[in-house]
């Protein structure tokens, strides 16, 4: 890990050598932090389980692994029989886990038992991103056919399809009240949608592709990351109108994933530079560059209490960083 001026250095999570479970193991990462190893291909998505010391990771090996972070071991593996997985999401109450990938089909499991609760299938295009609504009633699915589909979690029925993007949908995120859905795509646009009506509220176009977005906790602000291969720009937008509030630029080839800390003060960015950048939201300064991955970082996520940051990459590993 590189420590930059003014940074608060992240401490590596303590490793306790325990016997591997399900043939998976926990090993010490090369450059501070701790690595969860068990995937045999790229780690594409991460989602913490609210109210539990658990983390779900999806992989291009077609598996979702549920990790117990207290015991430092895997407690369950969910297998996708149809190929690579690109996204994973956990419901706000922690009871449901959803994942989807190259075949477009999304599976919803009971997190505790592993039973399949629903299979959602309406697209031959790949599933690229998932998000549960805050009340857990709706699952938003961003796809490679430029569409976003909203599914009823209870019935497994398609509620509506949102059209407007002209390229692959790279991120979907609900507002904290669940009334608005934010999406980004490879058509260099970020859009907001009324979840109830399906109508587009606003459409903000950037200069380059937007691959990631997040909603700032406790504020009606959206952060969207744009990358041109050398510089990444994070634009902060007013959630209600899409009005640009400010933009911050720093060197980074391509940003694949961003996540606000739960208190909204930090922004983590996974990059093609094999690292995670940690930005201070108020000042826009880079606080830390977290080194440890040996390949592209594809996903980042904060734990609900903000004490842990997870990153997953093309090196088949999940790195854990203590932030406090």
Short mmCIF file of C-alpha atoms in Angstrom, two decimals:
data_model
loop_
_atom_site.label_atom_id
_atom_site.label_comp_id
_atom_site.label_asym_id
_atom_site.label_seq_id
_atom_site.Cartn_x
_atom_site.Cartn_y
_atom_site.Cartn_z
CA UNK A 1 0.00 0.00 0.00
CA UNK A 2 1.18 3.52 -0.85
CA UNK A 3 0.58 6.16 1.76
CA UNK A 4 0.01 9.62 0.32
CA UNK A 5 0.41 12.96 2.11
CA UNK A 6 -2.39 13.58 4.59
CA UNK A 7 -3.64 10.02 4.46
CA UNK A 8 -5.03 7.96 7.28
CA UNK A 9 -3.28 4.66 6.83
CA UNK A 10 -5.52 1.62 6.62
CA UNK A 11 -4.56 -1.26 8.88
CA UNK A 12 -4.52 -4.86 7.65
CA UNK A 13 -7.18 -7.13 9.06
CA UNK A 14 -5.62 -9.53 11.58
CA UNK A 15 -5.22 -13.06 10.28
CA UNK A 16 -5.95 -16.02 12.53
CA UNK A 17 -4.86 -19.31 10.95
CA UNK A 18 -7.93 -21.55 10.87
CA UNK A 19 -8.65 -24.73 9.00
CA UNK A 20 -10.06 -24.16 5.53
CA UNK A 21 -13.73 -24.85 5.02
CA UNK A 22 -15.12 -26.24 1.78
CA UNK A 23 -11.59 -26.37 0.39
CA UNK A 24 -11.19 -22.59 0.64
CA UNK A 25 -8.58 -20.70 2.62
CA UNK A 26 -7.62 -17.31 3.99
CA UNK A 27 -4.10 -16.07 3.38
CA UNK A 28 -2.16 -12.92 4.16
CA UNK A 29 -2.07 -10.45 1.26
CA UNK A 30 1.29 -9.36 -0.04
CA UNK A 31 0.87 -5.65 0.63
CA UNK A 32 -1.13 -5.27 3.86
CA UNK A 33 -4.71 -6.43 4.15
CA UNK A 34 -6.01 -9.97 4.06
CA UNK A 35 -6.95 -12.12 1.06
CA UNK A 36 -9.92 -14.44 0.81
CA UNK A 37 -8.98 -17.11 -1.71
CA UNK A 38 -11.36 -19.67 -3.11
CA UNK A 39 -12.52 -18.42 -6.49
CA UNK A 40 -10.77 -20.01 -9.47
CA UNK A 41 -11.46 -17.02 -11.72
CA UNK A 42 -11.99 -13.28 -11.47
CA UNK A 43 -13.99 -11.86 -8.55
CA UNK A 44 -16.61 -9.68 -10.21
CA UNK A 45 -18.91 -8.52 -7.42
CA UNK A 46 -19.07 -7.99 -3.66
CA UNK A 47 -21.93 -7.47 -1.21
CA UNK A 48 -21.87 -7.38 2.58
CA UNK A 49 -24.75 -8.99 4.50
CA UNK A 50 -26.45 -6.40 6.73
CA UNK A 51 -26.55 -7.35 10.39
CA UNK A 52 -24.08 -10.19 9.89
CA UNK A 53 -20.30 -10.42 9.70
CA UNK A 54 -20.60 -11.91 6.23
CA UNK A 55 -19.54 -11.03 2.71
CA UNK A 56 -20.78 -12.48 -0.59
CA UNK A 57 -18.47 -12.56 -3.62
CA UNK A 58 -19.40 -13.50 -7.19
CA UNK A 59 -16.91 -14.89 -9.67
CA UNK A 60 -16.34 -15.77 -13.28
CA UNK A 61 -15.97 -19.34 -12.03
CA UNK A 62 -19.78 -19.39 -11.80
CA UNK A 63 -19.89 -19.32 -8.00
CA UNK A 64 -21.03 -17.05 -5.21
CA UNK A 65 -19.07 -17.63 -2.02
CA UNK A 66 -20.52 -16.52 1.30
CA UNK A 67 -17.75 -15.71 3.76
CA UNK A 68 -17.93 -15.62 7.56
CA UNK A 69 -15.63 -12.74 8.45
CA UNK A 70 -15.43 -13.64 12.13
CA UNK A 71 -14.25 -17.19 11.51
CA UNK A 72 -12.37 -16.18 8.36
CA UNK A 73 -13.88 -19.00 6.34
CA UNK A 74 -16.49 -19.78 3.69
CA UNK A 75 -19.84 -20.96 5.02
CA UNK A 76 -21.68 -21.64 1.78
CA UNK A 77 -21.14 -21.78 -1.97
CA UNK A 78 -23.92 -21.02 -4.44
CA UNK A 79 -23.31 -22.54 -7.85
CA UNK A 80 -24.51 -21.09 -11.15
CA UNK A 81 -24.75 -23.97 -13.63
CA UNK A 82 -24.86 -21.67 -16.66
CA UNK A 83 -21.46 -20.03 -16.62
CA UNK A 84 -19.75 -16.88 -15.44
CA UNK A 85 -21.26 -14.55 -12.83
CA UNK A 86 -20.77 -10.79 -13.11
CA UNK A 87 -22.83 -9.36 -10.26
CA UNK A 88 -24.12 -10.13 -6.77
CA UNK A 89 -26.51 -8.31 -4.42
CA UNK A 90 -27.90 -8.90 -0.93
CA UNK A 91 -31.29 -7.66 0.28
CA UNK A 92 -31.42 -5.00 3.01
CA UNK A 93 -32.68 -7.50 5.59
CA UNK A 94 -29.89 -9.93 4.68
CA UNK A 95 -32.20 -12.84 3.90
CA UNK A 96 -31.85 -12.96 0.11
CA UNK A 97 -28.88 -13.17 -2.22
CA UNK A 98 -29.08 -12.61 -5.99
CA UNK A 99 -26.50 -13.17 -8.72
CA UNK A 100 -26.41 -13.05 -12.51
CA UNK A 101 -23.95 -13.25 -15.38
CA UNK A 102 -23.23 -14.20 -18.95
CA UNK A 103 -26.48 -16.03 -19.71
CA UNK A 104 -28.72 -13.21 -18.47
CA UNK A 105 -30.51 -15.37 -15.93
CA UNK A 106 -30.62 -14.11 -12.33
CA UNK A 107 -30.99 -16.53 -9.44
CA UNK A 108 -32.33 -15.45 -6.05
CA UNK A 109 -31.36 -17.68 -3.12
CA UNK A 110 -32.33 -17.89 0.51
CA UNK A 111 -29.08 -16.77 2.09
CA UNK A 112 -29.40 -18.95 5.20
CA UNK A 113 -30.53 -22.22 3.60
CA UNK A 114 -29.21 -21.96 0.05
CA UNK A 115 -32.65 -22.75 -1.40
CA UNK A 116 -33.52 -21.12 -4.73
CA UNK A 117 -36.32 -18.61 -4.17
CA UNK A 118 -36.69 -17.36 -7.75
CA UNK A 119 -35.18 -17.61 -11.21
CA UNK A 120 -35.53 -14.46 -13.31
CA UNK A 121 -35.00 -14.90 -17.02
CA UNK A 122 -36.11 -12.54 -19.79
CA UNK A 123 -32.94 -11.62 -21.65
CA UNK A 124 -30.32 -13.38 -23.70
CA UNK A 125 -27.93 -10.53 -22.88
CA UNK A 126 -25.58 -10.77 -19.95
CA UNK A 127 -26.48 -9.43 -16.51
CA UNK A 128 -23.92 -6.78 -15.54
CA UNK A 129 -25.22 -5.25 -12.32
CA UNK A 130 -27.88 -5.87 -9.65
CA UNK A 131 -29.51 -3.92 -6.83
CA UNK A 132 -32.28 -4.70 -4.35
CA UNK A 133 -34.62 -1.85 -3.44
CA UNK A 134 -34.29 -0.70 0.21
CA UNK A 135 -37.58 -2.41 1.14
CA UNK A 136 -36.51 -5.65 -0.58
CA UNK A 137 -39.55 -5.86 -2.83
CA UNK A 138 -37.83 -5.08 -6.15
CA UNK A 139 -34.66 -6.27 -7.84
CA UNK A 140 -33.15 -4.03 -10.53
CA UNK A 141 -31.13 -5.80 -13.22
CA UNK A 142 -28.82 -3.92 -15.60
CA UNK A 143 -28.15 -5.84 -18.81
CA UNK A 144 -25.98 -5.94 -21.88
CA UNK A 145 -28.99 -5.25 -24.13
CA UNK A 146 -29.13 -1.61 -22.93
CA UNK A 147 -32.14 -2.26 -20.67
CA UNK A 148 -32.92 -2.26 -16.97
CA UNK A 149 -35.51 -4.72 -15.72
CA UNK A 150 -37.39 -4.34 -12.44
CA UNK A 151 -38.52 -7.64 -10.93
CA UNK A 152 -40.93 -8.41 -8.11
CA UNK A 153 -38.91 -10.35 -5.56
CA UNK A 154 -42.01 -11.98 -4.03
CA UNK A 155 -43.63 -13.22 -7.25
CA UNK A 156 -40.62 -13.46 -9.56
CA UNK A 157 -42.60 -11.54 -12.18
CA UNK A 158 -41.26 -8.75 -14.36
CA UNK A 159 -42.75 -5.43 -13.22
CA UNK A 160 -41.40 -3.20 -15.98
CA UNK A 161 -38.52 -2.62 -18.38
CA UNK A 162 -36.70 0.71 -18.51
CA UNK A 163 -35.44 1.73 -21.95
CA UNK A 164 -33.39 4.74 -22.96
CA UNK A 165 -29.75 3.75 -22.69
CA UNK A 166 -28.07 3.03 -26.02
CA UNK A 167 -25.31 0.72 -24.74
CA UNK A 168 -24.60 -1.83 -22.01
CA UNK A 169 -25.85 -0.86 -18.56
CA UNK A 170 -22.89 -0.90 -16.19
CA UNK A 171 -24.42 0.09 -12.83
CA UNK A 172 -27.80 0.32 -11.08
CA UNK A 173 -28.43 1.86 -7.66
CA UNK A 174 -31.56 2.78 -5.71
CA UNK A 175 -31.92 6.02 -3.78
CA UNK A 176 -32.22 5.60 -0.01
CA UNK A 177 -36.02 5.99 -0.14
CA UNK A 178 -36.33 3.52 -3.03
CA UNK A 179 -38.29 5.95 -5.21
CA UNK A 180 -35.51 6.66 -7.69
CA UNK A 181 -33.21 4.32 -9.60
CA UNK A 182 -29.86 5.61 -10.86
CA UNK A 183 -28.15 3.91 -13.81
CA UNK A 184 -24.99 4.32 -15.85
CA UNK A 185 -24.05 2.84 -19.22
CA UNK A 186 -21.44 2.71 -21.94
CA UNK A 187 -23.40 5.36 -23.88
CA UNK A 188 -21.61 7.94 -21.64
CA UNK A 189 -24.81 8.73 -19.76
CA UNK A 190 -26.10 8.58 -16.21
CA UNK A 191 -29.87 8.53 -15.80
CA UNK A 192 -32.45 8.71 -13.05
CA UNK A 193 -35.78 6.88 -13.22
CA UNK A 194 -39.03 7.05 -11.29
CA UNK A 195 -39.35 3.50 -9.94
CA UNK A 196 -43.14 3.65 -9.63
CA UNK A 197 -43.88 4.92 -13.14
CA UNK A 198 -40.77 3.82 -15.01
CA UNK A 199 -40.37 7.31 -16.46
CA UNK A 200 -36.96 8.86 -16.95
CA UNK A 201 -36.43 11.83 -14.60
CA UNK A 202 -33.15 13.14 -16.00
CA UNK A 203 -30.29 12.17 -18.29
CA UNK A 204 -26.77 13.46 -17.74
CA UNK A 205 -24.18 12.88 -20.44
CA UNK A 206 -20.45 12.83 -19.79
CA UNK A 207 -17.39 13.07 -22.04
CA UNK A 208 -16.36 9.44 -21.68
CA UNK A 209 -17.95 6.17 -20.60
CA UNK A 210 -19.33 5.89 -17.08
CA UNK A 211 -18.71 2.47 -15.60
CA UNK A 212 -19.69 3.09 -11.98
CA UNK A 213 -21.91 5.16 -9.72
CA UNK A 214 -23.09 5.30 -6.12
CA UNK A 215 -25.48 7.36 -3.99
CA UNK A 216 -23.98 9.24 -1.04
CA UNK A 217 -25.49 8.06 2.26
CA UNK A 218 -27.36 10.79 4.13
CA UNK A 219 -27.33 13.13 1.12
CA UNK A 220 -29.28 13.49 -2.11
CA UNK A 221 -26.05 13.26 -4.14
CA UNK A 222 -24.98 10.84 -6.87
CA UNK A 223 -21.31 10.18 -7.69
CA UNK A 224 -20.56 8.99 -11.23
CA UNK A 225 -17.08 7.95 -12.38
CA UNK A 226 -15.92 8.63 -15.93
CA UNK A 227 -12.61 7.36 -17.33
CA UNK A 228 -10.69 8.15 -20.53
CA UNK A 229 -7.85 5.68 -19.96
CA UNK A 230 -5.53 8.12 -18.21
CA UNK A 231 -7.68 10.29 -15.96
CA UNK A 232 -10.78 9.51 -13.92
CA UNK A 233 -13.34 12.21 -13.24
CA UNK A 234 -15.90 11.76 -10.49
CA UNK A 235 -18.88 14.05 -11.00
CA UNK A 236 -21.18 14.75 -8.09
CA UNK A 237 -24.78 15.29 -9.19
CA UNK A 238 -27.91 16.45 -7.44
CA UNK A 239 -30.11 13.37 -7.16
CA UNK A 240 -33.40 15.16 -7.83
CA UNK A 241 -32.35 17.09 -10.93
CA UNK A 242 -29.04 15.71 -12.22
CA UNK A 243 -27.47 19.14 -11.83
CA UNK A 244 -23.68 18.98 -11.59
CA UNK A 245 -22.49 20.10 -8.17
CA UNK A 246 -18.77 19.64 -8.76
CA UNK A 247 -16.20 17.37 -10.40
CA UNK A 248 -12.91 15.94 -9.15
CA UNK A 249 -10.12 14.53 -11.33
CA UNK A 250 -7.18 12.28 -10.49
CA UNK A 251 -4.90 9.97 -12.53
CA UNK A 252 -6.42 6.51 -12.95
CA UNK A 253 -6.67 4.49 -16.14
CA UNK A 254 -10.21 3.10 -15.83
CA UNK A 255 -12.44 2.93 -12.75
CA UNK A 256 -14.59 -0.19 -12.61
CA UNK A 257 -16.43 0.28 -9.31
CA UNK A 258 -16.99 2.96 -6.68
CA UNK A 259 -18.48 2.91 -3.19
CA UNK A 260 -19.19 5.56 -0.58
CA UNK A 261 -18.34 4.80 3.03
CA UNK A 262 -21.52 4.53 5.15
CA UNK A 263 -20.93 7.99 6.65
CA UNK A 264 -20.49 9.47 3.16
CA UNK A 265 -17.07 10.95 3.91
CA UNK A 266 -14.93 8.62 1.78
CA UNK A 267 -15.15 7.23 -1.74
CA UNK A 268 -13.38 4.01 -2.73
CA UNK A 269 -12.57 3.41 -6.40
CA UNK A 270 -11.44 0.13 -7.95
CA UNK A 271 -9.16 0.61 -10.96
CA UNK A 272 -7.46 -0.99 -13.93
CA UNK A 273 -4.20 -0.02 -12.23
CA UNK A 274 -4.57 -3.02 -9.87
CA UNK A 275 -5.31 -0.81 -6.90
CA UNK A 276 -8.04 0.87 -4.87
CA UNK A 277 -7.99 4.63 -4.51
CA UNK A 278 -9.49 6.17 -1.40
CA UNK A 279 -10.75 9.75 -1.84
CA UNK A 280 -11.88 12.29 0.74
CA UNK A 281 -15.30 13.45 -0.47
CA UNK A 282 -15.22 16.94 1.08
CA UNK A 283 -11.79 17.96 -0.22
CA UNK A 284 -11.54 15.71 -3.27
CA UNK A 285 -8.04 14.65 -2.24
CA UNK A 286 -6.63 11.14 -2.60
CA UNK A 287 -6.05 9.81 0.92
CA UNK A 288 -4.60 6.39 0.08
CA UNK A 289 -3.81 4.09 -2.81
CA UNK A 290 -4.28 0.53 -1.59
CA UNK A 291 -1.85 -1.90 -3.20
CA UNK A 292 -2.19 -5.66 -2.93
CA UNK A 293 -4.03 -6.91 -6.02
CA UNK A 294 -1.92 -8.23 -8.89
CA UNK A 295 -4.57 -7.59 -11.55
CA UNK A 296 -7.51 -5.29 -12.32
CA UNK A 297 -9.78 -4.47 -9.37
CA UNK A 298 -13.36 -5.18 -10.47
CA UNK A 299 -15.41 -4.45 -7.37
CA UNK A 300 -15.28 -2.54 -4.08
CA UNK A 301 -17.69 -2.49 -1.13
CA UNK A 302 -17.83 -1.08 2.39
CA UNK A 303 -19.23 -3.02 5.34
CA UNK A 304 -22.43 -1.49 6.80
CA UNK A 305 -20.56 -0.19 9.87
CA UNK A 306 -17.78 1.29 7.73
CA UNK A 307 -14.96 -0.53 9.52
CA UNK A 308 -14.08 -2.81 6.62
CA UNK A 309 -13.44 -2.24 2.92
CA UNK A 310 -13.44 -5.18 0.50
CA UNK A 311 -12.02 -5.30 -3.02
CA UNK A 312 -12.26 -8.08 -5.60
CA UNK A 313 -10.15 -8.50 -8.70
CA UNK A 314 -8.97 -10.30 -11.78
CA UNK A 315 -6.41 -12.07 -9.58
CA UNK A 316 -9.24 -14.28 -8.20
CA UNK A 317 -8.98 -12.81 -4.70
CA UNK A 318 -10.90 -10.63 -2.28
CA UNK A 319 -8.78 -8.25 -0.20
CA UNK A 320 -10.05 -6.95 3.14
CA UNK A 321 -8.90 -3.65 4.66
CA UNK A 322 -9.62 -2.30 8.11
CA UNK A 323 -10.54 1.37 7.80
CA UNK A 324 -10.75 2.32 11.50
#
